Coordinates of C-alpha atoms in Angstrom, one line a residue:
M1 CA 10.0 30.5 -22.7
K2 CA 7.2 28.3 -23.9
V3 CA 6.4 25.1 -21.9
V4 CA 4.0 22.5 -23.2
I5 CA 2.8 20.0 -20.6
V6 CA 1.2 16.7 -21.7
G7 CA -1.2 15.5 -19.0
G8 CA -2.6 17.2 -15.9
V9 CA -3.9 15.7 -12.6
A10 CA -1.0 15.4 -10.1
G11 CA 2.3 15.7 -11.8
G12 CA 1.4 18.0 -14.8
A13 CA -0.8 20.4 -12.8
S14 CA 1.7 20.7 -10.1
A15 CA 4.4 21.5 -12.6
A16 CA 2.3 24.1 -14.4
A17 CA 1.5 26.0 -11.2
R18 CA 5.1 25.9 -10.0
I19 CA 6.5 27.3 -13.3
R20 CA 4.1 30.2 -13.1
R21 CA 5.1 30.9 -9.5
L22 CA 8.7 30.9 -10.6
D23 CA 8.3 32.6 -14.0
E24 CA 5.5 35.1 -14.6
H25 CA 6.4 35.5 -18.1
A26 CA 6.6 31.9 -19.4
Q27 CA 4.0 30.8 -21.9
I28 CA 2.4 27.6 -20.3
V29 CA 0.3 25.3 -22.4
M30 CA -1.3 22.2 -20.7
I31 CA -2.9 19.6 -22.9
E32 CA -5.2 17.0 -21.3
R33 CA -6.9 14.1 -23.1
S34 CA -9.8 13.9 -20.7
G35 CA -12.4 16.6 -20.0
Y36 CA -10.9 17.3 -16.5
V37 CA -7.4 18.7 -15.9
S38 CA -7.0 18.6 -12.2
Y39 CA -9.1 16.2 -10.1
A40 CA -9.0 14.1 -6.9
N41 CA -7.9 10.9 -8.5
C42 CA -7.8 9.1 -5.2
G43 CA -11.4 10.2 -4.3
L44 CA -13.1 8.7 -7.4
P45 CA -14.2 5.4 -5.6
Y46 CA -15.8 7.5 -2.9
Y47 CA -17.8 9.4 -5.4
V48 CA -19.1 6.1 -6.9
G49 CA -20.2 5.2 -3.3
G50 CA -21.8 8.6 -2.6
V51 CA -19.4 9.4 0.3
I52 CA -18.3 12.4 -1.9
K53 CA -21.6 13.9 -2.9
G54 CA -21.0 16.4 -5.7
Q55 CA -19.2 15.8 -8.9
E56 CA -17.7 19.4 -8.4
E57 CA -16.0 18.2 -5.3
L58 CA -13.8 15.9 -7.5
T59 CA -12.5 18.8 -9.5
L60 CA -9.6 20.8 -7.9
Q61 CA -9.0 23.2 -10.8
T62 CA -10.8 23.8 -14.1
P63 CA -9.4 25.2 -17.3
E64 CA -11.1 28.5 -16.4
S65 CA -9.7 28.7 -12.8
F66 CA -6.1 27.9 -14.1
W67 CA -6.5 30.8 -16.5
D68 CA -8.0 33.2 -14.0
R69 CA -5.3 32.4 -11.3
F70 CA -2.2 31.6 -13.3
R71 CA -2.8 32.6 -17.0
I72 CA -2.1 29.0 -17.9
D73 CA -3.7 27.8 -21.3
V74 CA -5.4 24.6 -20.5
R75 CA -6.8 22.5 -23.4
V76 CA -8.9 19.6 -22.4
R77 CA -10.3 16.9 -24.7
Q78 CA -7.2 17.3 -26.8
E79 CA -4.7 14.5 -27.2
V80 CA -1.0 14.7 -28.1
T81 CA -0.4 12.1 -30.7
A82 CA 3.2 12.6 -31.6
I83 CA 6.4 14.3 -30.4
D84 CA 9.2 15.6 -32.6
P85 CA 12.2 16.1 -30.3
E86 CA 14.3 17.4 -33.2
G87 CA 11.8 20.1 -34.4
K88 CA 10.6 20.6 -30.7
T89 CA 6.9 20.2 -31.7
V90 CA 4.0 18.1 -30.6
T91 CA 1.1 17.0 -32.8
V92 CA -2.3 17.5 -31.1
H93 CA -5.7 15.8 -31.9
T94 CA -8.7 17.9 -31.0
L95 CA -11.1 15.1 -30.0
D96 CA -14.3 16.9 -30.4
S97 CA -13.7 18.3 -33.8
G98 CA -11.3 15.6 -35.1
K99 CA -8.8 18.2 -36.3
F100 CA -5.0 18.0 -35.8
Y101 CA -2.6 20.9 -35.3
T102 CA 1.1 21.4 -34.3
E103 CA 2.3 23.1 -31.1
T104 CA 5.9 24.3 -30.7
Y105 CA 7.8 24.1 -27.3
D106 CA 11.0 25.3 -25.8
K107 CA 10.5 22.8 -22.8
L108 CA 8.2 19.8 -22.8
I109 CA 7.0 17.9 -19.7
L110 CA 5.3 14.5 -20.2
A111 CA 2.8 13.7 -17.5
P112 CA 0.6 10.9 -19.1
G113 CA 0.3 8.9 -16.0
A114 CA -0.6 5.2 -16.0
K115 CA -3.5 3.3 -17.5
P116 CA -5.5 0.4 -16.1
T117 CA -3.9 -2.8 -17.1
V118 CA -6.6 -4.3 -19.4
P119 CA -5.4 -7.9 -20.5
A120 CA -6.4 -9.2 -23.9
L121 CA -9.3 -11.2 -22.7
S122 CA -12.5 -12.2 -24.5
G123 CA -15.5 -10.0 -23.6
V124 CA -13.4 -7.2 -22.0
D125 CA -15.3 -4.6 -24.0
S126 CA -18.6 -5.4 -22.5
E127 CA -20.6 -2.5 -21.5
R128 CA -20.8 -4.1 -18.1
V129 CA -17.0 -4.4 -17.6
F130 CA -15.5 -1.2 -16.2
T131 CA -12.1 0.4 -15.5
L132 CA -11.5 3.4 -13.2
R133 CA -8.9 6.0 -14.1
T134 CA -10.6 9.3 -15.0
V135 CA -13.6 11.4 -13.8
E136 CA -15.4 10.1 -17.1
D137 CA -14.9 6.5 -15.9
T138 CA -16.3 7.4 -12.5
L139 CA -19.3 9.1 -13.9
R140 CA -20.0 6.1 -16.1
I141 CA -19.9 3.7 -13.2
R142 CA -22.0 6.0 -11.0
R143 CA -24.7 6.3 -13.7
F144 CA -24.7 2.5 -14.2
V145 CA -25.1 2.0 -10.5
E146 CA -27.9 4.5 -10.1
D147 CA -29.8 3.5 -13.3
Q148 CA -29.2 -0.3 -13.3
K149 CA -29.1 -0.8 -9.5
P150 CA -26.8 -3.8 -9.6
K151 CA -27.1 -6.4 -6.9
T152 CA -23.8 -8.1 -7.6
A153 CA -20.3 -7.1 -8.7
V154 CA -17.0 -8.9 -9.4
L155 CA -13.9 -7.0 -8.9
A156 CA -10.7 -8.3 -10.7
G157 CA -7.9 -7.2 -8.5
G158 CA -7.3 -6.6 -4.8
G159 CA -5.0 -3.5 -4.7
F160 CA -5.9 0.0 -3.6
I161 CA -8.6 0.8 -6.3
G162 CA -10.1 -2.7 -6.0
L163 CA -10.4 -2.5 -2.2
E164 CA -11.7 1.1 -2.1
M165 CA -14.4 0.1 -4.9
A166 CA -15.2 -3.1 -2.8
E167 CA -15.9 -1.0 0.2
N168 CA -18.0 1.6 -1.5
L169 CA -20.1 -0.9 -3.5
A170 CA -20.6 -3.1 -0.4
E171 CA -21.7 -0.1 1.6
M172 CA -24.4 0.4 -1.1
G173 CA -25.8 -3.0 -0.6
I174 CA -24.0 -4.7 -3.5
A175 CA -22.7 -8.2 -3.1
V176 CA -19.0 -8.0 -4.0
T177 CA -16.6 -10.8 -5.0
I178 CA -12.9 -9.9 -5.3
V179 CA -11.0 -12.3 -7.7
Q180 CA -7.3 -12.2 -8.3
R181 CA -4.4 -14.5 -9.0
P182 CA -2.1 -13.7 -6.1
K183 CA -3.3 -15.3 -2.8
Q184 CA -3.2 -12.0 -0.8
L185 CA -4.6 -8.5 -1.1
L186 CA -2.5 -5.4 -1.0
A187 CA 0.9 -6.4 -2.4
P188 CA 2.8 -3.7 -0.3
L189 CA 1.9 -5.7 2.8
D190 CA 3.5 -9.0 3.7
A191 CA 1.0 -11.8 3.5
D192 CA 0.8 -12.3 7.3
M193 CA -0.2 -8.7 7.7
A194 CA -2.6 -8.9 4.8
S195 CA -4.4 -11.6 6.7
F196 CA -6.0 -8.9 8.9
V197 CA -7.3 -7.0 5.8
H198 CA -8.8 -10.4 4.6
A199 CA -10.5 -10.8 7.8
E200 CA -12.0 -7.3 7.7
V201 CA -13.3 -7.5 4.1
R202 CA -14.9 -10.9 4.9
R203 CA -16.5 -9.5 8.0
H204 CA -18.3 -7.1 5.7
G205 CA -19.6 -9.7 3.4
V206 CA -17.1 -9.5 0.6
V207 CA -16.2 -12.8 -0.9
L208 CA -12.6 -13.5 -1.7
R209 CA -11.6 -15.7 -4.5
L210 CA -7.7 -15.6 -4.1
G211 CA -5.4 -17.7 -6.3
E212 CA -8.0 -17.7 -9.2
T213 CA -7.1 -16.7 -12.7
V214 CA -9.7 -14.8 -14.8
T215 CA -9.6 -16.0 -18.4
G216 CA -12.4 -13.7 -20.0
F217 CA -15.9 -12.4 -19.7
R218 CA -19.2 -13.2 -21.5
Q219 CA -22.4 -11.4 -21.7
D220 CA -25.3 -13.3 -20.3
G221 CA -28.5 -11.4 -20.8
D222 CA -28.5 -8.6 -18.1
S223 CA -25.5 -10.0 -16.3
V224 CA -21.9 -10.8 -17.2
L225 CA -20.0 -14.0 -16.6
T226 CA -16.5 -13.8 -15.3
L227 CA -14.7 -16.9 -16.7
L228 CA -12.2 -18.6 -14.4
E229 CA -9.3 -20.9 -15.3
E230 CA -10.2 -23.8 -13.0
S231 CA -13.6 -23.0 -11.6
E232 CA -17.1 -22.3 -12.5
P233 CA -17.9 -18.9 -14.0
L234 CA -19.1 -16.1 -11.7
H235 CA -22.4 -14.4 -12.5
S236 CA -22.6 -10.7 -11.6
D237 CA -24.4 -7.5 -12.8
M238 CA -21.1 -5.7 -13.3
V239 CA -17.3 -6.2 -13.3
L240 CA -14.5 -3.8 -12.4
L241 CA -11.1 -4.4 -13.7
A242 CA -8.5 -3.3 -11.1
I243 CA -5.6 -5.6 -11.7
G244 CA -3.0 -2.8 -11.7
V245 CA -1.7 0.0 -13.9
T246 CA 0.8 0.2 -16.8
P247 CA 2.8 3.3 -17.6
D248 CA 1.2 5.1 -20.5
T249 CA 4.4 5.8 -22.5
H250 CA 3.5 5.1 -26.2
L251 CA 4.3 8.7 -27.0
A252 CA 7.7 8.6 -25.5
K253 CA 8.4 5.3 -27.1
D254 CA 7.4 6.6 -30.6
A255 CA 9.6 9.7 -30.0
G256 CA 12.7 7.5 -29.2
L257 CA 13.0 8.3 -25.6
K258 CA 14.9 5.7 -23.5
L259 CA 12.4 3.4 -21.7
G260 CA 13.0 1.3 -18.4
I261 CA 11.2 -1.3 -16.6
R262 CA 7.7 -2.2 -17.9
G263 CA 8.1 0.3 -20.6
S264 CA 8.4 3.3 -18.2
I265 CA 10.3 6.5 -19.1
V266 CA 13.8 6.7 -17.9
V267 CA 14.6 10.0 -16.1
N268 CA 17.5 11.4 -14.0
E269 CA 17.2 13.0 -10.6
R270 CA 16.3 16.3 -12.3
M271 CA 13.4 14.5 -14.1
E272 CA 15.1 15.0 -17.5
T273 CA 14.5 12.2 -20.1
S274 CA 17.1 11.0 -22.7
A275 CA 16.0 13.8 -25.1
P276 CA 17.1 17.4 -24.5
D277 CA 14.5 19.8 -23.0
I278 CA 11.9 17.0 -22.5
Y279 CA 11.1 16.1 -18.8
A280 CA 8.8 13.3 -17.5
V281 CA 6.9 13.0 -14.2
G282 CA 4.4 10.9 -12.4
D283 CA 3.2 7.3 -12.8
A284 CA 4.8 7.0 -16.3
V285 CA 8.4 7.3 -15.1
E286 CA 10.8 4.9 -13.6
V287 CA 12.2 5.9 -10.2
T288 CA 14.8 4.8 -7.7
H289 CA 13.5 3.1 -4.6
F290 CA 14.8 5.1 -1.6
V291 CA 15.4 1.9 0.4
T292 CA 16.8 -0.6 -2.1
G293 CA 18.4 1.8 -4.6
Q294 CA 16.9 -0.3 -7.3
K295 CA 14.7 0.9 -10.1
A296 CA 11.0 0.7 -9.4
L297 CA 7.6 1.8 -10.4
I298 CA 5.7 3.6 -7.7
S299 CA 2.3 4.9 -8.8
L300 CA 1.3 7.3 -6.0
A301 CA 0.1 10.9 -6.0
G302 CA 2.7 12.2 -3.5
P303 CA 5.9 11.4 -5.6
A304 CA 4.0 12.6 -8.7
N305 CA 3.4 16.0 -7.2
K306 CA 7.0 16.2 -6.0
Q307 CA 8.4 15.3 -9.4
G308 CA 6.2 17.9 -11.0
R309 CA 7.6 20.5 -8.8
I310 CA 11.2 19.4 -9.4
A311 CA 10.8 19.4 -13.2
A312 CA 9.4 22.9 -12.9
D313 CA 12.3 24.1 -10.8
N314 CA 14.9 22.9 -13.2
I315 CA 13.1 24.3 -16.2
C316 CA 13.2 27.6 -14.5
G317 CA 16.9 27.5 -13.9
G318 CA 17.0 25.6 -10.6
N319 CA 18.8 22.5 -9.5
S320 CA 16.2 20.3 -7.7
R321 CA 16.7 16.6 -7.3
F322 CA 14.3 13.7 -6.9
T323 CA 16.0 11.3 -4.4
G324 CA 13.7 8.4 -4.7
S325 CA 10.4 7.1 -3.4
Q326 CA 9.8 4.6 -0.6
G327 CA 6.2 4.0 -1.5
S328 CA 4.5 5.2 1.7
S329 CA 0.8 4.5 1.5
V330 CA -2.4 4.3 3.7
L331 CA -5.7 2.8 2.9
K332 CA -9.1 2.8 4.6
V333 CA -10.7 -0.7 4.4
F334 CA -14.1 -0.5 6.0
D335 CA -13.4 0.0 9.6
L336 CA -9.7 -0.7 9.4
T337 CA -6.7 1.2 8.2
A338 CA -3.8 -0.5 6.4
A339 CA -0.5 1.4 5.9
S340 CA 3.0 0.6 4.8
T341 CA 6.3 2.4 4.0
G342 CA 9.6 1.2 2.7
I343 CA 9.9 -2.5 1.7
N344 CA 8.4 -5.7 2.9
E345 CA 9.9 -9.1 3.5
K346 CA 9.4 -10.3 -0.1
T347 CA 11.2 -7.2 -1.5
A348 CA 14.0 -7.5 1.0
K349 CA 14.6 -11.1 0.0
A350 CA 14.5 -10.3 -3.7
A351 CA 17.1 -7.5 -3.0
G352 CA 19.4 -9.8 -1.1
I353 CA 19.1 -7.9 2.1
A354 CA 19.7 -9.7 5.3
Y355 CA 17.0 -8.4 7.6
E356 CA 15.3 -8.9 10.9
K357 CA 11.8 -7.9 12.1
V358 CA 9.7 -7.2 15.2
V359 CA 5.9 -7.7 15.5
L360 CA 4.0 -5.8 18.3
F361 CA 0.5 -5.0 19.3
P362 CA 0.6 -1.8 21.0
A363 CA -2.5 0.2 22.0
S364 CA -3.3 3.3 19.8
H365 CA -3.4 5.5 23.0
A366 CA -3.1 5.1 26.7
S367 CA -4.9 1.9 27.6
Y368 CA -6.7 3.4 30.7
Y369 CA -8.1 6.2 28.5
P370 CA -11.4 5.0 26.9
G371 CA -11.4 3.8 23.4
A372 CA -8.0 2.5 23.0
Q373 CA -7.6 0.2 20.0
S374 CA -4.9 -2.4 19.3
L375 CA -2.5 -1.8 16.4
T376 CA -0.7 -4.6 14.6
M377 CA 2.9 -3.3 13.7
K378 CA 5.6 -4.9 11.9
V379 CA 9.0 -3.2 11.5
L380 CA 11.9 -4.5 9.3
Y381 CA 15.5 -3.5 9.7
E382 CA 18.8 -4.6 8.1
K383 CA 20.8 -7.0 10.5
E384 CA 24.3 -5.6 9.8
T385 CA 23.7 -1.8 9.9
L386 CA 20.4 -1.6 11.8
R387 CA 19.1 0.6 9.0
L388 CA 15.3 0.8 8.9
L389 CA 13.8 -0.9 5.9
G390 CA 10.2 -0.7 6.1
A391 CA 7.1 -0.9 8.3
Q392 CA 3.5 -2.1 8.0
I393 CA 0.6 -1.2 10.4
V394 CA -2.9 -2.5 10.5
G395 CA -5.4 -1.1 13.0
R396 CA -8.5 1.1 13.6
E397 CA -6.9 4.2 15.1
G398 CA -3.6 5.9 15.1
V399 CA -2.2 4.0 12.1
D400 CA -1.5 7.0 9.9
K401 CA 0.3 8.8 12.7
R402 CA 2.8 5.9 13.3
I403 CA 3.4 5.1 9.7
D404 CA 4.3 8.8 9.0
V405 CA 6.8 8.8 11.8
L406 CA 8.4 5.6 10.6
A407 CA 8.3 6.9 7.0
T408 CA 10.2 10.1 8.2
A409 CA 12.6 7.9 10.1
I410 CA 13.5 5.9 7.1
R411 CA 13.9 9.1 5.0
A412 CA 16.2 10.6 7.6
G413 CA 18.4 7.6 7.6
M414 CA 17.8 6.7 11.2
T415 CA 18.8 3.4 12.6
A416 CA 16.2 1.0 14.2
L417 CA 17.7 1.7 17.6
E418 CA 17.1 5.4 17.2
L419 CA 13.5 4.9 17.3
R420 CA 13.9 4.7 21.0
E421 CA 15.1 8.3 21.3
L422 CA 12.2 9.8 19.3
D423 CA 10.5 12.6 21.4
L424 CA 6.9 12.1 20.4
A425 CA 3.9 14.0 21.6
Y426 CA 2.0 12.3 24.4
A427 CA -1.4 12.8 26.1
P428 CA -3.7 9.9 27.1
P429 CA -6.4 10.4 24.3
Y430 CA -3.6 10.3 21.6
S431 CA -0.7 8.0 22.7
S432 CA 1.3 6.5 25.5
A433 CA 4.3 7.7 27.3
K434 CA 6.1 5.1 25.4
D435 CA 4.8 5.5 21.9
P436 CA 4.3 2.3 19.8
V437 CA 7.2 3.6 17.6
N438 CA 9.4 3.9 20.7
M439 CA 8.3 0.4 21.7
A440 CA 9.5 -1.0 18.4
G441 CA 12.9 0.6 19.0
F442 CA 13.0 -0.9 22.6
M443 CA 12.1 -4.4 21.2
I444 CA 14.9 -4.2 18.6
E445 CA 17.4 -3.1 21.2
D446 CA 16.6 -6.2 23.3
L447 CA 17.0 -8.4 20.2
E448 CA 20.2 -6.9 19.1
S449 CA 21.8 -6.8 22.7
G450 CA 21.0 -10.4 23.1
K451 CA 18.5 -9.8 26.1
V452 CA 15.8 -11.8 24.2
R453 CA 15.6 -14.3 21.3
Q454 CA 12.5 -14.7 19.2
F455 CA 10.8 -17.2 16.9
H456 CA 8.0 -16.5 14.4
W457 CA 4.6 -17.9 13.6
S458 CA 6.1 -19.8 10.6
D459 CA 8.4 -21.7 12.9
V460 CA 5.7 -23.0 15.1
E461 CA 4.7 -26.2 13.4
G462 CA 8.4 -27.1 13.0
L463 CA 9.2 -27.0 16.7
P464 CA 10.0 -30.5 18.1
R465 CA 7.2 -32.3 19.8
D466 CA 9.4 -35.1 21.1
G467 CA 10.3 -33.7 24.5
S468 CA 13.7 -32.4 23.5
V469 CA 12.5 -28.8 24.1
T470 CA 10.1 -27.2 26.4
L471 CA 7.0 -25.6 24.9
L472 CA 5.5 -23.1 27.4
D473 CA 2.3 -21.0 27.3
V474 CA 2.3 -18.2 29.9
R475 CA -1.2 -17.0 29.5
T476 CA -3.9 -17.3 32.0
E477 CA -5.7 -20.7 32.4
G478 CA -8.8 -19.2 30.8
E479 CA -7.0 -18.0 27.8
Y480 CA -5.3 -21.3 27.4
R481 CA -8.6 -23.2 27.6
R482 CA -10.1 -21.0 24.8
G483 CA -7.3 -22.1 22.4
H484 CA -3.6 -22.8 22.4
L485 CA -0.6 -24.1 20.3
N486 CA -0.2 -27.8 20.0
G487 CA 2.1 -29.3 22.5
F488 CA 2.5 -26.1 24.7
L489 CA 2.0 -26.6 28.5
N490 CA 0.3 -23.8 30.5
I491 CA 2.0 -22.0 33.4
P492 CA 0.7 -18.5 33.8
L493 CA 3.4 -15.9 34.0
D494 CA 2.4 -14.7 37.4
D495 CA 2.9 -18.2 38.8
L496 CA 6.1 -19.0 36.8
R497 CA 8.6 -18.3 39.6
E498 CA 7.0 -21.0 41.8
H499 CA 7.0 -23.5 39.1
L500 CA 10.6 -23.2 37.8
D501 CA 11.6 -26.6 39.1
E502 CA 9.0 -28.3 36.8
L503 CA 11.1 -27.0 33.7
E504 CA 14.3 -28.9 32.7
R505 CA 17.2 -26.5 32.6
D506 CA 19.1 -28.4 29.9
K507 CA 16.2 -28.0 27.4
P508 CA 15.6 -24.8 25.2
V509 CA 12.4 -23.2 26.2
Y510 CA 10.0 -21.7 23.6
V511 CA 7.5 -19.4 25.2
N512 CA 4.2 -18.1 23.8
C513 CA 1.6 -15.6 25.2
Q514 CA -1.2 -13.6 23.6
T515 CA 0.6 -10.8 21.9
G516 CA 4.3 -11.2 22.8
L517 CA 4.6 -9.1 25.9
R518 CA 4.2 -11.7 28.7
S519 CA 6.4 -14.1 26.7
Y520 CA 9.1 -11.5 26.6
L521 CA 8.8 -10.9 30.3
A522 CA 9.0 -14.7 30.8
C523 CA 12.0 -15.1 28.8
R524 CA 13.9 -12.3 30.8
L525 CA 12.9 -14.2 34.0
L526 CA 13.9 -17.6 32.7
T527 CA 17.2 -16.4 31.1
Q528 CA 18.2 -15.1 34.6
Y529 CA 17.6 -18.5 36.0
G530 CA 19.9 -20.2 33.5
F531 CA 17.3 -21.3 30.9
A532 CA 17.9 -20.8 27.0
C533 CA 14.8 -19.2 25.9
A534 CA 13.1 -17.7 22.8
H535 CA 9.6 -16.1 22.7
L536 CA 6.9 -16.1 19.7
A537 CA 7.0 -12.7 18.0
G538 CA 3.5 -11.4 17.9
G539 CA 2.2 -14.2 20.2
Y540 CA -0.8 -16.4 19.8
S541 CA -3.0 -13.6 18.5
F542 CA -0.8 -13.1 15.4
Y543 CA -0.3 -16.8 14.8
Q544 CA -4.0 -17.4 15.0
A545 CA -4.9 -14.5 12.7
V546 CA -2.5 -15.7 10.0
M547 CA -3.4 -19.4 10.3
K548 CA -7.1 -18.6 10.1
E549 CA -6.7 -16.9 6.8
W550 CA -4.0 -19.0 5.2
L551 CA -4.2 -22.7 6.3
A552 CA -7.2 -23.0 4.1
Q553 CA -5.0 -22.1 1.1
S554 CA -2.3 -24.8 1.8
P555 CA 0.1 -25.5 0.3
Y556 CA 0.4 -21.8 -0.4
L557 CA 1.3 -20.5 3.0
C558 CA 1.9 -16.7 2.8
G559 CA 4.5 -17.2 0.2
M560 CA 6.7 -19.0 2.5
E561 CA 7.9 -22.7 2.7
K562 CA 5.3 -25.1 3.7
L563 CA 5.2 -25.4 7.5

């Protein structure tokens, strides 16, 4: 059996090694357009910033090491330009010599990946405008930074690559401005959770120009102008385009393979395309979202590696299935970590899913053990079934651990209430006896059993201030003096029992505290004394963080209706 693989990196290289492990006698040819067949794609920004020191550290495998270990024929600097599904051949262009040749196959795997989205803007081909996809791109940017010593940079886009590059350039002393049309960074997060990321990047000197549209670029001596739709151009020494990726599927299209959303390659659970004996894996393929069941594009290394393995299994006579991706991701943003899994509120609404959410601020480990840091957690679940839908966490310690637990719970089909029962490891330096994931389950139990009701930051400005309801702040007097919500009277929680007669029992009570814990306790107390009560999810801290970042952008308020 002869297998030709188009593209390396995650999906292609994983498929090649798996085929060899399953079939010692298969002839395996891997053809890669760049000069590097297997490299740490996610580490490229950190090489630019000097965190990863040596170029060789980016290279996981070389053509020579693939041959020595697996006897796989790896051909770099060669590009497949055409596929003939009928004749089962590919046409290959040798980039260094310019020559073309034909290669036959019994099975073909397409792993072309995704390419940076480069809009048709004037000046985009300037030598000071960069994209980042390959090792060659990384080396080019690194040489430019070392030789030209830029003082300023504009990054068009605020996704994973944009934020990683922003951090690395800023740490090198370069003044960074991020420009993008959406009014939040990191699309997998809800806008309220993204507000914590905004605050962190601004704290490190990065300027955010959100809601701005780039219309082109123009060389201006030794600098480049980023032209904006409704604002003055931005001067910088360099520009990085990081506005997203597009499936690189021209080969599949020309070969007549069935395409899906945004031109991605349609595959079944076995990673088979619409053409016999042709498989496709990685960022170029359309997948089923594990939570919604809808078709999606999820450009992440984890799913690409799994898909490569599955395609290899099936080529070698197995029956492996890819059951979908839930988009689990984690990102370092200066001193902060932001992570998500499953779907966010925007996606839930678009999918027509009736959902509920909890927001909590647990400590990363036992609060009495030194160094505990606060986490901001948001967990979504389906109202009717209590099925877990997604989670987002932002914090400085313990974020990755909790998002992985929640990702596993979603994959296992657990309900939100079953989070209570998870038996998670505990020692004071690492967690609490009631882990933050357990706490989310406890909070959901109280909501669903009717023990407590909640309202959200987006409801605050709409609360009546005409005396028809009681607005109550149960923080300490000192906390209240440092800042409070308009119209809320202050009775500290510890004094509340002695002041119940000051509250009118026929009026609904809306309770606020700093993070949502004391207001929950106040509601449990008040409910047992006959009051109708609801507390502010996430408390004053969450409300204040969101408002600080978003009221300045009114009337766009986190993608929600105007308050």
